[in-house]
Amino acid sequence: MMIFQAEIDVMPKKEILDPQGKAVTGSMKNLGLAEIQNIRIGKHISLQIEAESADIAEQKVDQACKSLLANLIMESYTFKIAQL
Amino acid sequence: MMIFQAEIDVMPKKEILDPQGKAVTGSMKNLGLAEIQNIRIGKHISLQIEAESADIAEQKVDQACKSLLANLIMESYTFKIAQL
């Protein structure tokens, strides 16, 4: 068995409004950082997984994203895995 | 002026408990994914920034992280920028 580290990003879909990101974009102006635009805020999830191969680890992380970590109606996800 | 895309991860510090991550680690067992461990949950932030150079863009993103996006007492951050 090998252990893999997965780094997952779960973001609001492009066609979905992100009110938190919009509010933070507005705050940037007050900080003198008006050149920062289009802030979108999602989740970053790191985890470790034990698997027989990188392929199996990827399948299981994908299953975890689909069934628990991301709400596929409103969010999309991407991830990378690396052997530890 | 150039436009850069920044991808920022803000994570709870290692020495800080992450109760949300712990709860989700527990849920993985119920999903038949007990091989997934050590889940930690933070934020992923994407933004665009206009700057004269990559160095200046990096400085400004760093300033945004320090002053607004991350709580440095409990969180640490990493980011990458790329020219659009």
PDB file of C-alpha atoms in Angstrom:
ATOM      1  CA  MET A   1       0.000   0.000   0.000  1.00  0.00           C
ATOM      2  CA  MET A   2       1.182   3.525  -0.767  1.00  0.00           C
ATOM      3  CA  ILE A   3       0.131   6.805   0.773  1.00  0.00           C
ATOM      4  CA  PHE A   4      -0.839   9.751  -1.414  1.00  0.00           C
ATOM      5  CA  GLN A   5      -1.439  13.391  -0.585  1.00  0.00           C
ATOM      6  CA  ALA A   6      -4.389  14.988  -2.374  1.00  0.00           C
ATOM      7  CA  GLU A   7      -4.888  18.742  -2.763  1.00  0.00           C
ATOM      8  CA  ILE A   8      -8.433  19.596  -3.816  1.00  0.00           C
ATOM      9  CA  ASP A   9      -9.971  22.933  -4.851  1.00  0.00           C
ATOM     10  CA  VAL A  10     -13.747  23.270  -4.698  1.00  0.00           C
ATOM     11  CA  MET A  11     -14.959  26.506  -6.320  1.00  0.00           C
ATOM     12  CA  PRO A  12     -18.345  28.068  -7.036  1.00  0.00           C
ATOM     13  CA  LYS A  13     -19.229  27.471 -10.705  1.00  0.00           C
ATOM     14  CA  LYS A  14     -18.550  30.395 -13.038  1.00  0.00           C
ATOM     15  CA  GLU A  15     -22.226  30.960 -13.794  1.00  0.00           C
ATOM     16  CA  ILE A  16     -23.067  31.110 -10.067  1.00  0.00           C
ATOM     17  CA  LEU A  17     -22.832  34.397  -8.190  1.00  0.00           C
ATOM     18  CA  ASP A  18     -20.240  34.421  -5.412  1.00  0.00           C
ATOM     19  CA  PRO A  19     -21.487  37.050  -2.940  1.00  0.00           C
ATOM     20  CA  GLN A  20     -18.600  36.451  -0.506  1.00  0.00           C
ATOM     21  CA  GLY A  21     -16.049  37.012  -3.263  1.00  0.00           C
ATOM     22  CA  LYS A  22     -17.901  40.110  -4.420  1.00  0.00           C
ATOM     23  CA  ALA A  23     -17.909  41.569  -0.901  1.00  0.00           C
ATOM     24  CA  VAL A  24     -14.186  40.919  -0.506  1.00  0.00           C
ATOM     25  CA  THR A  25     -13.495  42.489  -3.919  1.00  0.00           C
ATOM     26  CA  GLY A  26     -15.252  45.613  -2.593  1.00  0.00           C
ATOM     27  CA  SER A  27     -13.118  45.601   0.567  1.00  0.00           C
ATOM     28  CA  MET A  28      -9.929  45.577  -1.516  1.00  0.00           C
ATOM     29  CA  LYS A  29     -10.725  49.134  -2.642  1.00  0.00           C
ATOM     30  CA  ASN A  30     -10.829  50.316   0.968  1.00  0.00           C
ATOM     31  CA  LEU A  31      -7.411  48.727   1.513  1.00  0.00           C
ATOM     32  CA  GLY A  32      -5.933  50.658  -1.407  1.00  0.00           C
ATOM     33  CA  LEU A  33      -5.850  47.520  -3.571  1.00  0.00           C
ATOM     34  CA  ALA A  34      -8.392  48.523  -6.226  1.00  0.00           C
ATOM     35  CA  GLU A  35      -6.252  46.726  -8.864  1.00  0.00           C
ATOM     36  CA  ILE A  36      -7.465  43.401  -7.430  1.00  0.00           C
ATOM     37  CA  GLN A  37     -10.634  42.219  -9.187  1.00  0.00           C
ATOM     38  CA  ASN A  38     -12.852  39.176  -9.721  1.00  0.00           C
ATOM     39  CA  ILE A  39     -12.240  37.526  -6.378  1.00  0.00           C
ATOM     40  CA  ARG A  40     -13.888  34.136  -6.057  1.00  0.00           C
ATOM     41  CA  ILE A  41     -13.787  32.178  -2.834  1.00  0.00           C
ATOM     42  CA  GLY A  42     -14.073  28.420  -2.503  1.00  0.00           C
ATOM     43  CA  LYS A  43     -12.622  25.640  -0.388  1.00  0.00           C
ATOM     44  CA  HIS A  44      -9.204  24.047  -0.352  1.00  0.00           C
ATOM     45  CA  ILE A  45      -9.099  20.546   1.071  1.00  0.00           C
ATOM     46  CA  SER A  46      -5.980  18.502   1.775  1.00  0.00           C
ATOM     47  CA  LEU A  47      -6.118  14.835   2.716  1.00  0.00           C
ATOM     48  CA  GLN A  48      -4.118  11.639   2.744  1.00  0.00           C
ATOM     49  CA  ILE A  49      -5.218   8.382   1.205  1.00  0.00           C
ATOM     50  CA  GLU A  50      -3.829   4.851   1.324  1.00  0.00           C
ATOM     51  CA  ALA A  51      -4.171   2.992  -1.972  1.00  0.00           C
ATOM     52  CA  GLU A  52      -2.543   0.303  -4.079  1.00  0.00           C
ATOM     53  CA  SER A  53      -1.803   2.661  -6.946  1.00  0.00           C
ATOM     54  CA  ALA A  54      -2.108   6.290  -8.011  1.00  0.00           C
ATOM     55  CA  ASP A  55      -5.026   5.356 -10.285  1.00  0.00           C
ATOM     56  CA  ILE A  56      -7.000   3.866  -7.406  1.00  0.00           C
ATOM     57  CA  ALA A  57      -6.171   6.843  -5.169  1.00  0.00           C
ATOM     58  CA  GLU A  58      -7.461   9.202  -7.889  1.00  0.00           C
ATOM     59  CA  GLN A  59     -10.685   7.246  -8.267  1.00  0.00           C
ATOM     60  CA  LYS A  60     -11.325   7.326  -4.519  1.00  0.00           C
ATOM     61  CA  VAL A  61     -10.573  11.038  -4.191  1.00  0.00           C
ATOM     62  CA  ASP A  62     -12.920  11.661  -7.119  1.00  0.00           C
ATOM     63  CA  GLN A  63     -15.602   9.613  -5.361  1.00  0.00           C
ATOM     64  CA  ALA A  64     -15.063  11.595  -2.114  1.00  0.00           C
ATOM     65  CA  CYS A  65     -15.409  14.879  -4.030  1.00  0.00           C
ATOM     66  CA  LYS A  66     -18.587  13.788  -5.797  1.00  0.00           C
ATOM     67  CA  SER A  67     -20.306  12.321  -2.751  1.00  0.00           C
ATOM     68  CA  LEU A  68     -19.237  14.652   0.045  1.00  0.00           C
ATOM     69  CA  LEU A  69     -16.724  17.421  -0.570  1.00  0.00           C
ATOM     70  CA  ALA A  70     -18.362  19.312  -3.452  1.00  0.00           C
ATOM     71  CA  ASN A  71     -21.969  20.221  -4.168  1.00  0.00           C
ATOM     72  CA  LEU A  72     -21.966  19.582  -7.917  1.00  0.00           C
ATOM     73  CA  ILE A  73     -25.021  21.749  -8.489  1.00  0.00           C
ATOM     74  CA  MET A  74     -23.169  24.873  -7.395  1.00  0.00           C
ATOM     75  CA  GLU A  75     -19.501  23.894  -7.265  1.00  0.00           C
ATOM     76  CA  SER A  76     -16.843  22.333  -9.432  1.00  0.00           C
ATOM     77  CA  TYR A  77     -13.653  20.692  -8.211  1.00  0.00           C
ATOM     78  CA  THR A  78     -10.121  19.946  -9.343  1.00  0.00           C
ATOM     79  CA  PHE A  79      -7.427  17.977  -7.541  1.00  0.00           C
ATOM     80  CA  LYS A  80      -3.866  16.746  -7.726  1.00  0.00           C
ATOM     81  CA  ILE A  81      -2.382  13.766  -5.971  1.00  0.00           C
ATOM     82  CA  ALA A  82       1.253  13.035  -5.154  1.00  0.00           C
ATOM     83  CA  GLN A  83       2.830  10.006  -3.536  1.00  0.00           C
ATOM     84  CA  LEU A  84       4.231  10.657  -0.043  1.00  0.00           C
TER      85      LEU A  84
ATOM     86  CA  MET B   1       0.043  47.120 -17.376  1.00  0.00           C
ATOM     87  CA  MET B   2      -0.306  43.351 -17.297  1.00  0.00           C
ATOM     88  CA  ILE B   3      -3.016  41.207 -15.763  1.00  0.00           C
ATOM     89  CA  PHE B   4      -2.119  38.294 -13.510  1.00  0.00           C
ATOM     90  CA  GLN B   5      -4.214  35.468 -12.124  1.00  0.00           C
ATOM     91  CA  ALA B   6      -3.504  34.552  -8.507  1.00  0.00           C
ATOM     92  CA  GLU B   7      -4.496  31.251  -6.892  1.00  0.00           C
ATOM     93  CA  ILE B   8      -4.303  31.405  -3.111  1.00  0.00           C
ATOM     94  CA  ASP B   9      -4.690  28.642  -0.491  1.00  0.00           C
ATOM     95  CA  VAL B  10      -5.478  29.677   3.078  1.00  0.00           C
ATOM     96  CA  MET B  11      -5.244  26.746   5.500  1.00  0.00           C
ATOM     97  CA  PRO B  12      -5.599  26.303   9.254  1.00  0.00           C
ATOM     98  CA  LYS B  13      -2.112  26.105  10.796  1.00  0.00           C
ATOM     99  CA  LYS B  14      -0.854  22.596  11.543  1.00  0.00           C
ATOM    100  CA  GLU B  15      -0.847  23.141  15.299  1.00  0.00           C
ATOM    101  CA  ILE B  16      -4.464  24.346  15.234  1.00  0.00           C
ATOM    102  CA  LEU B  17      -7.311  21.834  15.484  1.00  0.00           C
ATOM    103  CA  ASP B  18      -9.538  21.709  12.414  1.00  0.00           C
ATOM    104  CA  PRO B  19     -12.908  20.467  13.707  1.00  0.00           C
ATOM    105  CA  GLN B  20     -14.560  20.705  10.275  1.00  0.00           C
ATOM    106  CA  GLY B  21     -11.832  18.559   8.722  1.00  0.00           C
ATOM    107  CA  LYS B  22     -12.074  16.078  11.586  1.00  0.00           C
ATOM    108  CA  ALA B  23     -15.850  15.764  11.150  1.00  0.00           C
ATOM    109  CA  VAL B  24     -15.486  15.182   7.414  1.00  0.00           C
ATOM    110  CA  THR B  25     -12.747  12.588   8.037  1.00  0.00           C
ATOM    111  CA  GLY B  26     -15.293  10.760  10.219  1.00  0.00           C
ATOM    112  CA  SER B  27     -17.931  10.922   7.477  1.00  0.00           C
ATOM    113  CA  MET B  28     -15.565   9.256   5.003  1.00  0.00           C
ATOM    114  CA  LYS B  29     -15.844   6.031   7.010  1.00  0.00           C
ATOM    115  CA  ASN B  30     -19.610   6.029   6.578  1.00  0.00           C
ATOM    116  CA  LEU B  31     -19.110   6.429   2.830  1.00  0.00           C
ATOM    117  CA  GLY B  32     -16.843   3.368   2.700  1.00  0.00           C
ATOM    118  CA  LEU B  33     -13.742   5.554   2.259  1.00  0.00           C
ATOM    119  CA  ALA B  34     -11.961   4.778   5.533  1.00  0.00           C
ATOM    120  CA  GLU B  35      -8.608   4.907   3.681  1.00  0.00           C
ATOM    121  CA  ILE B  36      -8.967   8.712   3.524  1.00  0.00           C
ATOM    122  CA  GLN B  37      -7.371  10.368   6.565  1.00  0.00           C
ATOM    123  CA  ASN B  38      -6.142  13.704   7.896  1.00  0.00           C
ATOM    124  CA  ILE B  39      -8.601  15.916   6.062  1.00  0.00           C
ATOM    125  CA  ARG B  40      -7.966  19.604   6.565  1.00  0.00           C
ATOM    126  CA  ILE B  41     -10.276  22.232   5.152  1.00  0.00           C
ATOM    127  CA  GLY B  42      -9.323  25.787   4.280  1.00  0.00           C
ATOM    128  CA  LYS B  43     -10.134  28.375   1.652  1.00  0.00           C
ATOM    129  CA  HIS B  44      -9.158  28.638  -1.977  1.00  0.00           C
ATOM    130  CA  ILE B  45      -9.261  32.156  -3.409  1.00  0.00           C
ATOM    131  CA  SER B  46      -8.787  33.112  -7.042  1.00  0.00           C
ATOM    132  CA  LEU B  47      -8.421  36.712  -8.165  1.00  0.00           C
ATOM    133  CA  GLN B  48      -7.079  38.899 -10.922  1.00  0.00           C
ATOM    134  CA  ILE B  49      -4.681  41.763 -10.450  1.00  0.00           C
ATOM    135  CA  GLU B  50      -3.384  44.476 -12.755  1.00  0.00           C
ATOM    136  CA  ALA B  51       0.267  45.339 -12.175  1.00  0.00           C
ATOM    137  CA  GLU B  52       3.370  46.595 -13.950  1.00  0.00           C
ATOM    138  CA  SER B  53       5.328  43.430 -13.268  1.00  0.00           C
ATOM    139  CA  ALA B  54       5.035  39.981 -11.709  1.00  0.00           C
ATOM    140  CA  ASP B  55       7.069  41.199  -8.713  1.00  0.00           C
ATOM    141  CA  ILE B  56       4.638  44.010  -7.988  1.00  0.00           C
ATOM    142  CA  ALA B  57       1.651  41.682  -8.460  1.00  0.00           C
ATOM    143  CA  GLU B  58       3.189  39.255  -5.945  1.00  0.00           C
ATOM    144  CA  GLN B  59       3.770  42.009  -3.409  1.00  0.00           C
ATOM    145  CA  LYS B  60       0.178  43.207  -3.694  1.00  0.00           C
ATOM    146  CA  VAL B  61      -1.306  39.713  -3.423  1.00  0.00           C
ATOM    147  CA  ASP B  62       0.885  39.134  -0.364  1.00  0.00           C
ATOM    148  CA  GLN B  63      -0.424  42.383   1.133  1.00  0.00           C
ATOM    149  CA  ALA B  64      -4.037  41.334   0.410  1.00  0.00           C
ATOM    150  CA  CYS B  65      -3.441  37.964   2.107  1.00  0.00           C
ATOM    151  CA  LYS B  66      -1.858  39.537   5.178  1.00  0.00           C
ATOM    152  CA  SER B  67      -4.412  42.291   5.632  1.00  0.00           C
ATOM    153  CA  LEU B  68      -7.679  40.629   4.632  1.00  0.00           C
ATOM    154  CA  LEU B  69      -7.707  37.106   3.215  1.00  0.00           C
ATOM    155  CA  ALA B  70      -5.901  35.178   5.955  1.00  0.00           C
ATOM    156  CA  ASN B  71      -6.056  35.387   9.739  1.00  0.00           C
ATOM    157  CA  LEU B  72      -2.354  34.925  10.463  1.00  0.00           C
ATOM    158  CA  ILE B  73      -2.982  33.850  14.043  1.00  0.00           C
ATOM    159  CA  MET B  74      -4.828  30.724  12.946  1.00  0.00           C
ATOM    160  CA  GLU B  75      -4.103  30.376   9.232  1.00  0.00           C
ATOM    161  CA  SER B  76      -1.193  30.262   6.836  1.00  0.00           C
ATOM    162  CA  TYR B  77      -1.315  30.975   3.123  1.00  0.00           C
ATOM    163  CA  THR B  78       0.480  30.117  -0.095  1.00  0.00           C
ATOM    164  CA  PHE B  79      -0.141  31.462  -3.577  1.00  0.00           C
ATOM    165  CA  LYS B  80       0.945  31.283  -7.196  1.00  0.00           C
ATOM    166  CA  ILE B  81       0.535  33.944  -9.841  1.00  0.00           C
ATOM    167  CA  ALA B  82       0.524  33.580 -13.624  1.00  0.00           C
ATOM    168  CA  GLN B  83       0.257  36.211 -16.328  1.00  0.00           C
ATOM    169  CA  LEU B  84      -3.021  36.099 -18.276  1.00  0.00           C
TER     170      LEU B  84
END
